[in-house]
Short mmCIF file of C-alpha atoms in Angstrom, two decimals:
data_model
loop_
_atom_site.label_atom_id
_atom_site.label_comp_id
_atom_site.label_asym_id
_atom_site.label_seq_id
_atom_site.Cartn_x
_atom_site.Cartn_y
_atom_site.Cartn_z
CA MET C 127 23.17 56.75 111.80
CA ARG C 128 25.07 59.15 114.02
CA ILE C 129 27.26 61.92 112.60
CA LYS C 130 30.30 60.30 114.21
CA ASP C 131 29.68 57.04 112.34
CA VAL C 132 29.42 58.90 109.03
CA GLU C 133 32.75 60.64 109.68
CA ASN C 134 34.46 57.38 110.60
CA LYS C 135 33.24 55.52 107.54
CA ALA C 136 34.07 58.40 105.21
CA PHE C 137 37.57 58.67 106.69
CA PHE C 138 38.39 54.97 106.30
CA ALA C 139 36.85 54.78 102.82
CA GLN C 140 39.04 57.69 101.71
CA PHE C 141 42.11 56.18 103.41
CA ILE C 142 41.65 52.78 101.73
CA ALA C 143 41.06 54.45 98.35
CA ARG C 144 44.26 56.49 98.64
CA LEU C 145 46.21 53.44 99.81
CA PHE C 146 45.00 51.24 96.94
CA VAL C 147 45.56 53.81 94.20
CA HIS C 148 48.99 54.86 95.47
CA ASN C 149 50.34 51.31 95.81
CA VAL C 150 48.84 49.93 92.59
CA PHE C 151 49.47 52.88 90.26
CA LYS C 152 52.43 54.29 92.21
CA ASP C 153 52.58 57.69 90.49
CA SER C 154 48.88 58.49 90.66
CA GLN C 155 47.76 61.78 92.19
CA ILE C 156 44.14 60.65 92.57
CA PHE C 157 42.35 61.28 95.87
CA LEU C 158 44.89 63.84 97.05
CA PRO C 159 43.50 65.77 100.01
CA LYS C 160 43.18 69.53 99.64
CA GLY C 161 44.55 71.89 102.25
CA ASP C 162 44.90 75.53 103.14
CA TYR C 163 48.65 75.84 103.62
CA GLU C 164 48.80 79.46 104.75
CA ARG C 165 46.17 78.91 107.42
CA ARG C 166 47.77 75.75 108.77
CA HIS C 167 51.47 76.59 108.54
CA GLY C 168 51.84 80.36 108.17
CA ASP C 169 55.36 81.36 107.11
CA PHE C 170 56.80 77.88 107.60
CA PRO C 171 58.62 76.83 104.37
CA ARG C 172 56.76 74.54 102.02
CA TYR C 173 59.91 72.69 100.93
CA PHE C 174 63.41 72.08 102.29
CA SER C 175 66.66 71.36 100.47
CA GLY C 176 67.82 67.78 100.86
CA TRP C 177 67.76 64.24 99.52
CA TYR C 178 64.33 62.77 98.81
CA LEU C 179 63.09 59.41 97.63
CA PHE C 180 61.83 59.38 94.07
CA VAL C 181 60.95 55.71 93.77
CA PRO C 182 62.21 52.26 94.88
CA SER C 183 64.66 50.77 92.36
CA ASP C 184 62.32 47.90 91.48
CA ASP C 185 59.73 50.39 90.23
CA LEU C 186 62.05 51.88 87.60
CA ALA C 187 62.95 49.30 84.96
CA GLU C 188 65.04 50.04 81.86
CA GLY C 189 62.92 51.51 79.09
CA GLU C 190 60.33 52.76 81.57
CA ILE C 191 59.26 56.26 82.60
CA VAL C 192 58.02 57.03 86.11
CA HIS C 193 56.13 60.30 86.40
CA LYS C 194 55.61 62.05 89.75
CA LYS C 195 54.77 65.42 91.20
CA LEU C 196 57.16 66.00 94.09
CA ASN C 197 58.25 69.13 95.95
CA GLY C 198 55.80 71.06 93.81
CA LEU C 199 57.63 69.98 90.63
CA ASP C 200 56.40 67.90 87.69
CA LEU C 201 59.18 65.28 87.29
CA VAL C 202 60.04 62.14 85.33
CA ALA C 203 62.63 59.44 85.97
CA TYR C 204 64.13 56.87 83.62
CA ARG C 205 67.38 54.91 83.23
CA ASN C 206 70.13 55.95 80.80
CA LYS C 207 72.28 53.61 78.68
CA GLU C 208 74.44 52.71 81.70
CA GLY C 209 71.34 51.88 83.73
CA ARG C 210 71.73 54.89 86.02
CA PRO C 211 68.55 56.76 86.98
CA VAL C 212 67.95 60.23 85.55
CA VAL C 213 65.48 62.68 87.13
CA HIS C 214 64.44 65.94 85.50
CA SER C 215 61.44 68.08 84.53
CA ASN C 216 58.55 66.52 82.66
CA ARG C 217 58.66 69.37 80.11
CA CYS C 218 60.50 69.14 76.77
CA THR C 219 62.55 72.25 76.04
CA HIS C 220 61.52 72.23 72.38
CA MET C 221 57.94 73.47 72.75
CA ASP C 222 57.12 72.56 76.37
CA GLY C 223 55.48 69.26 75.50
CA MET C 224 55.28 66.63 78.25
CA PHE C 225 57.34 63.42 78.32
CA ALA C 226 54.74 61.62 80.41
CA PRO C 227 52.35 59.97 80.09
CA LEU C 228 52.73 59.39 76.32
CA GLY C 229 56.52 59.55 75.94
CA SER C 230 58.90 56.60 75.71
CA VAL C 231 62.47 55.56 76.50
CA LYS C 232 64.70 53.68 74.08
CA ASP C 233 68.44 53.02 74.40
CA GLY C 234 68.60 55.29 77.43
CA ARG C 235 67.02 58.27 75.64
CA ILE C 236 63.67 59.77 76.58
CA GLN C 237 61.42 60.84 73.72
CA CYS C 238 58.75 63.53 73.78
CA ALA C 239 55.50 62.28 72.26
CA TYR C 240 54.63 65.69 70.82
CA HIS C 241 57.37 66.05 68.14
CA GLY C 242 59.56 63.02 68.83
CA TYR C 243 62.58 64.95 70.12
CA THR C 244 64.90 62.79 72.25
CA PHE C 245 67.13 63.62 75.22
CA GLU C 246 69.95 61.74 76.93
CA ASP C 247 70.86 62.78 80.47
CA GLY C 248 69.02 66.05 79.75
CA LYS C 249 70.94 66.79 76.53
CA PRO C 250 69.04 66.98 73.21
CA ARG C 251 70.02 64.18 70.82
CA SER C 252 67.65 64.82 67.92
CA GLY C 253 66.24 67.74 65.98
CA PRO C 254 68.14 70.41 64.00
CA ALA C 255 71.80 71.03 64.83
CA GLU C 256 70.85 74.53 65.95
CA PHE C 257 68.60 73.01 68.62
CA ARG C 258 71.03 70.26 69.69
CA ASN C 259 73.93 72.69 70.09
CA ASP C 260 71.99 75.29 72.07
CA PRO C 261 72.96 74.97 75.80
CA SER C 262 69.67 76.59 76.82
CA LYS C 263 67.80 73.59 75.39
CA CYS C 264 69.43 71.18 77.84
CA ILE C 265 67.15 70.00 80.66
CA PRO C 266 68.74 70.50 84.11
CA CYS C 267 69.00 67.13 85.87
CA HIS C 268 68.75 66.56 89.61
CA PRO C 269 71.72 64.86 91.30
CA VAL C 270 70.68 61.24 91.87
CA THR C 271 72.00 58.39 93.98
CA GLU C 272 70.78 54.80 94.14
CA VAL C 273 71.45 52.93 97.37
CA ASN C 274 69.80 50.10 99.32
CA GLY C 275 67.35 49.52 96.48
CA LEU C 276 66.07 53.12 96.64
CA ILE C 277 66.49 56.02 94.21
CA PHE C 278 67.03 59.44 95.80
CA PHE C 279 67.28 62.85 94.14
CA TRP C 280 68.60 66.14 95.49
CA PHE C 281 66.15 69.02 95.72
CA ASP C 282 67.40 72.60 96.09
CA ALA C 283 64.69 74.74 97.70
CA LYS C 284 66.46 77.97 96.69
CA SER C 285 66.53 77.09 92.98
CA GLU C 286 63.58 77.93 90.75
CA ASP C 287 63.68 74.51 89.06
CA GLY C 288 64.75 72.64 92.21
CA VAL C 289 68.10 71.62 90.66
CA GLY C 290 71.30 72.40 92.55
CA VAL C 291 74.54 71.03 93.94
CA PRO C 292 74.11 68.87 97.08
CA THR C 293 75.46 70.47 100.23
CA TRP C 294 75.94 67.09 101.90
CA GLU C 295 76.43 63.50 100.78
CA LEU C 296 73.84 60.86 101.53
CA ASP C 297 75.18 58.34 104.05
CA LEU C 298 72.79 55.42 104.57
CA PRO C 299 73.52 52.35 106.72
CA ASP C 300 74.82 49.11 105.22
CA VAL C 301 71.89 46.67 105.04
CA SER C 302 73.71 43.80 103.34
CA ASP C 303 73.36 41.67 106.50
CA PHE C 304 69.56 41.83 106.27
CA PRO C 305 68.32 39.39 103.61
CA ARG C 306 64.64 40.37 103.65
CA ARG C 307 63.16 43.62 102.38
CA ALA C 308 59.64 45.01 102.05
CA THR C 309 58.21 48.42 101.13
CA MET C 310 54.90 50.14 101.75
CA ARG C 311 53.56 53.53 100.69
CA SER C 312 50.99 56.01 101.86
CA ILE C 313 49.89 59.59 101.31
CA THR C 314 49.73 61.82 104.37
CA PRO C 315 47.75 65.07 104.45
CA THR C 316 50.34 67.04 106.40
CA HIS C 317 53.68 68.76 106.06
CA MET C 318 56.57 66.34 106.68
CA ALA C 319 57.93 68.28 109.69
CA PRO C 320 55.06 67.58 112.14
CA LEU C 321 55.00 64.03 110.79
CA HIS C 322 58.57 63.52 112.08
CA GLU C 323 57.86 65.03 115.50
CA ASN C 324 55.96 61.87 116.43
CA ILE C 325 59.13 59.91 117.12
CA ILE C 326 60.22 62.23 119.95
CA ASP C 327 56.79 63.03 121.39
CA ASP C 328 56.70 60.68 124.40
CA GLN C 329 53.27 61.62 125.71
CA HIS C 330 51.47 61.23 122.38
CA PHE C 331 52.63 57.60 122.14
CA MET C 332 51.40 56.77 125.61
CA ILE C 333 48.12 58.70 125.48
CA LEU C 334 46.93 58.26 121.89
CA HIS C 335 48.52 54.91 121.02
CA GLY C 336 48.30 53.28 124.44
CA SER C 337 51.91 52.27 124.93
CA GLN C 338 52.75 51.34 128.50
CA ARG C 339 55.95 53.38 128.29
CA TYR C 340 57.71 55.48 125.65
CA LYS C 341 60.86 57.52 126.12
CA SER C 342 63.17 59.24 123.66
CA ASP C 343 66.59 60.69 124.43
CA LEU C 344 68.52 63.15 122.28
CA LEU C 345 71.87 61.85 121.05
CA PRO C 346 74.90 63.90 119.93
CA TYR C 347 75.08 64.45 116.18
CA GLN C 348 78.20 65.31 114.17
CA HIS C 349 76.62 66.76 111.03
CA LYS C 350 74.22 69.69 111.08
CA HIS C 351 71.79 68.01 108.69
CA ARG C 352 71.41 64.99 111.01
CA PHE C 353 69.35 64.79 114.20
CA ARG C 354 69.61 61.65 116.34
CA THR C 355 67.50 60.12 119.11
CA ARG C 356 67.32 56.86 121.07
CA ASN C 357 63.81 55.60 121.80
CA ARG C 358 62.45 52.84 124.04
CA MET C 359 58.87 51.64 123.82
CA ILE C 360 56.86 49.04 125.75
CA PHE C 361 53.44 47.74 124.75
CA ALA C 362 51.68 45.51 127.29
CA LEU C 363 51.17 41.92 126.11
CA PRO C 364 48.25 39.75 127.24
CA ASP C 365 49.14 37.50 130.18
CA ARG C 366 48.46 34.37 128.12
CA MET C 367 50.92 35.49 125.48
CA LYS C 368 53.63 36.21 128.04
CA LYS C 369 53.06 32.81 129.61
CA PHE C 370 53.21 31.02 126.24
CA PHE C 371 56.53 32.66 125.35
CA ARG C 372 57.84 32.36 128.94
CA LEU C 373 58.21 36.12 129.36
CA GLU C 374 58.50 37.53 132.84
CA GLU C 375 57.78 41.09 131.72
CA ASP C 376 56.63 42.97 128.63
CA PRO C 377 59.34 43.10 125.93
CA VAL C 378 61.09 46.37 125.14
CA THR C 379 61.35 47.79 121.62
CA GLU C 380 64.55 49.79 121.17
CA MET C 381 64.82 52.25 118.27
CA ASP C 382 67.78 54.44 117.32
CA SER C 383 66.58 57.19 114.99
CA ASP C 384 68.74 59.22 112.61
CA PHE C 385 67.18 62.06 110.58
CA HIS C 386 68.97 63.03 107.35
CA GLY C 387 67.34 66.38 106.74
CA LEU C 388 63.55 66.14 106.65
CA GLY C 389 63.36 63.72 103.72
CA ILE C 390 64.89 60.62 105.32
CA HIS C 391 64.47 59.13 108.76
CA ILE C 392 66.39 55.92 109.57
CA THR C 393 65.39 53.68 112.47
CA LYS C 394 67.49 50.78 113.74
CA ALA C 395 65.09 48.62 115.72
CA ASN C 396 65.61 45.75 118.14
CA ILE C 397 62.52 43.87 119.33
CA ALA C 398 63.41 41.12 121.80
CA GLY C 399 66.55 40.34 119.80
CA PHE C 400 64.93 40.64 116.36
CA GLU C 401 66.82 43.32 114.44
CA ALA C 402 65.66 45.46 111.52
CA VAL C 403 66.50 48.70 109.77
CA MET C 404 63.62 50.92 108.66
CA ILE C 405 64.12 53.79 106.21
CA HIS C 406 61.22 56.24 106.38
CA CYS C 407 61.16 58.51 103.34
CA THR C 408 58.94 61.58 103.32
CA THR C 409 58.72 63.51 100.05
CA PRO C 410 56.31 66.44 99.73
CA ILE C 411 54.01 66.22 96.74
CA GLU C 412 52.86 69.79 97.05
CA ASP C 413 52.26 72.09 99.99
CA GLU C 414 50.96 69.96 102.87
CA VAL C 415 50.56 66.59 101.15
CA THR C 416 53.42 64.15 101.73
CA GLU C 417 54.30 60.87 100.06
CA TRP C 418 55.40 58.56 102.86
CA THR C 419 57.35 55.38 102.03
CA LEU C 420 58.66 52.89 104.58
CA THR C 421 61.24 50.30 103.51
CA MET C 422 62.13 47.62 106.05
CA TYR C 423 65.27 45.44 106.00
CA MET C 424 65.04 42.42 108.32
CA ASP C 425 66.70 39.33 109.77
CA ARG C 426 65.74 35.92 108.42
CA ARG C 427 62.67 34.23 109.81
CA GLN C 428 63.50 31.97 112.74
CA TRP C 429 62.07 28.51 113.43
CA SER C 430 62.44 26.37 116.56
CA LEU C 431 60.63 23.50 118.25
CA ILE C 432 60.14 25.62 121.36
CA PRO C 433 58.96 28.98 119.98
CA SER C 434 60.32 32.16 121.46
CA TYR C 435 58.95 35.67 121.27
CA ARG C 436 61.82 36.56 118.92
CA ASP C 437 60.75 33.73 116.58
CA PHE C 438 57.20 35.04 116.67
CA ILE C 439 58.32 38.58 115.81
CA SER C 440 60.46 37.30 112.93
CA GLN C 441 57.44 35.46 111.51
CA ILE C 442 54.99 38.36 111.57
CA HIS C 443 57.42 40.98 110.25
CA PRO C 444 57.28 43.02 108.10
CA TRP C 445 53.51 42.75 107.97
CA GLY C 446 53.16 43.15 111.73
CA THR C 447 55.11 46.39 111.65
CA PHE C 448 53.30 47.66 108.57
CA ALA C 449 49.90 46.94 110.11
CA GLN C 450 50.91 48.63 113.35
CA VAL C 451 52.35 51.66 111.57
CA TYR C 452 49.26 52.05 109.40
CA TYR C 453 47.04 51.73 112.47
CA LEU C 454 49.04 54.27 114.48
CA HIS C 455 49.24 56.52 111.46
CA THR C 456 45.47 56.57 110.93
CA GLN C 457 45.05 57.49 114.58
CA ASP C 458 47.48 60.40 114.18
CA ARG C 459 45.71 61.59 111.06
CA ARG C 460 42.30 61.59 112.66
CA ALA C 461 43.50 63.31 115.82
CA PHE C 462 45.90 65.84 114.36
CA PHE C 463 47.14 65.83 110.77
CA GLU C 464 43.99 66.72 108.85
CA ARG C 465 42.82 69.40 111.26
CA ALA C 466 45.62 71.08 113.17
CA PRO C 467 47.76 74.07 112.21
CA TYR C 468 51.53 73.78 112.67
CA ARG C 469 52.71 76.56 114.98
CA PHE C 470 56.37 75.88 114.27
CA TYR C 471 57.70 79.22 115.47
CA GLU C 472 56.13 78.79 118.90
CA ASP C 473 57.59 76.67 121.69
CA VAL C 474 55.18 74.09 123.09
CA PRO C 475 54.56 74.00 126.87
CA LYS C 476 56.52 72.24 129.61
CA GLY C 477 56.81 68.49 129.16
CA PHE C 478 57.58 68.75 125.44
CA GLU C 479 61.16 70.02 125.63
CA LYS C 480 62.41 67.48 123.04
CA VAL C 481 59.83 68.63 120.51
CA ASN C 482 61.08 72.19 120.97
CA ALA C 483 64.67 70.95 120.49
CA PHE C 484 63.64 69.29 117.23
CA ARG C 485 62.08 72.53 116.02
CA ARG C 486 65.23 74.44 116.97
CA TRP C 487 67.29 71.94 114.92
CA ILE C 488 65.09 72.59 111.87
CA GLN C 489 65.24 76.36 112.21
CA VAL C 490 68.90 76.73 113.20
CA GLU C 491 70.62 73.92 111.32
CA LEU C 492 68.39 73.42 108.25
CA LEU C 493 67.09 76.96 107.70
CA GLY C 494 70.13 78.82 109.02
CA GLU C 495 67.98 81.13 111.16
CA GLU C 496 68.30 82.10 114.80
CA ARG C 497 65.91 80.76 117.42
CA PRO C 498 66.17 81.84 121.06
CA MET C 499 66.44 79.11 123.67
CA GLY C 500 63.03 79.11 125.34
CA LYS C 501 62.46 78.16 128.95
CA ASN C 502 60.81 74.90 127.89
CA CYS C 503 63.55 73.85 125.49
CA ILE C 504 66.71 71.78 125.87
CA PRO C 505 69.80 72.34 123.71
CA THR C 506 70.46 70.11 120.73
CA LYS C 507 73.65 68.06 120.95
CA TYR C 508 75.65 69.13 117.90
CA THR C 509 79.31 68.14 118.21
CA PRO C 510 81.39 68.77 115.07
CA LEU C 511 83.19 65.71 113.74
CA ASN C 512 86.61 67.40 113.91
CA VAL C 513 86.10 68.02 117.65
CA LEU C 514 85.45 64.31 118.21
CA GLN C 515 88.53 63.40 116.18
CA ASP C 516 90.69 65.83 118.20
CA ASP C 517 89.35 64.42 121.49
CA ALA C 518 90.11 60.87 120.32
CA ALA C 519 93.65 61.85 119.32
CA GLU C 520 94.31 63.29 122.78
#
């Protein structure tokens, strides 16, 4: 057997193992890849402040604890008496015992399995009065919002415990018009920033993934934490397929992308009239290992006596998209993610001006640092909302 064959089989065996464990056990950290962060990323920050997905709503039932390691923190989530999600440290402030995996939740209170102390929304509700009335024994809770069937928590990169006041409100699109929903998960051995660069890297889509055409255009954005692009992609269909669906040319996939910080990336897709909203959530586990969750909200399936390409797309989604994304994602991982360093502070050569613009957005808008405009960079299109309102009034 050739060396190449051994590498291929080992890669796919590891990928399938990670995929199975992460989707079945959801909070498992088994099979996490190991990395050398300093070598790959240098001074680039490990974590960024922003909203991050903790877990889909369906995975957090009342009376249940979900335990995860995210943004380098050991965290638990549960629902309080009102049914609202609570996210805080996995450590009890009594004697640093752990709530998970042996703790429990009853009547909206989480109980430490070590001494049985209970907490409600981070406040101690059992034990001596001296303990209950001591403010230092309260567990700081992350701000949490639940929207579109997803539970997000705010992470403050400047705070030692990751808890802080959000600097911007989460504004996700209304998906009430899309009756179908599906979610998939994966673990990606890379920092989330280079993971997001894919969407605006035209040449990588055409060369690595074989698209006939791919083009992204930067759109104006009105909030500094949001970066917007419009993308058009064409994959060549077999001639028989085009003839069967009476297509004169290959269909175009249109995708409007909206980044909310580095934790959330929203795509509004239109494939031959079939519409869907995809919410990509990237939450660092630690260092350069990212939990990647894709939730897709779709139109109803269409049926007709004379099938159209739109009907076909509605039938195979979401599984068609999930299969394609997993396939493209494994290609990216083999070609780049598990081997390449991330030279964020360097501009890439001519032909990748939009990638440089994306990096400038991260450094200038998210990190608050200065970054000179290089010769192979184009300016980002930040237009404050009050300027747009003034222009409209005139």
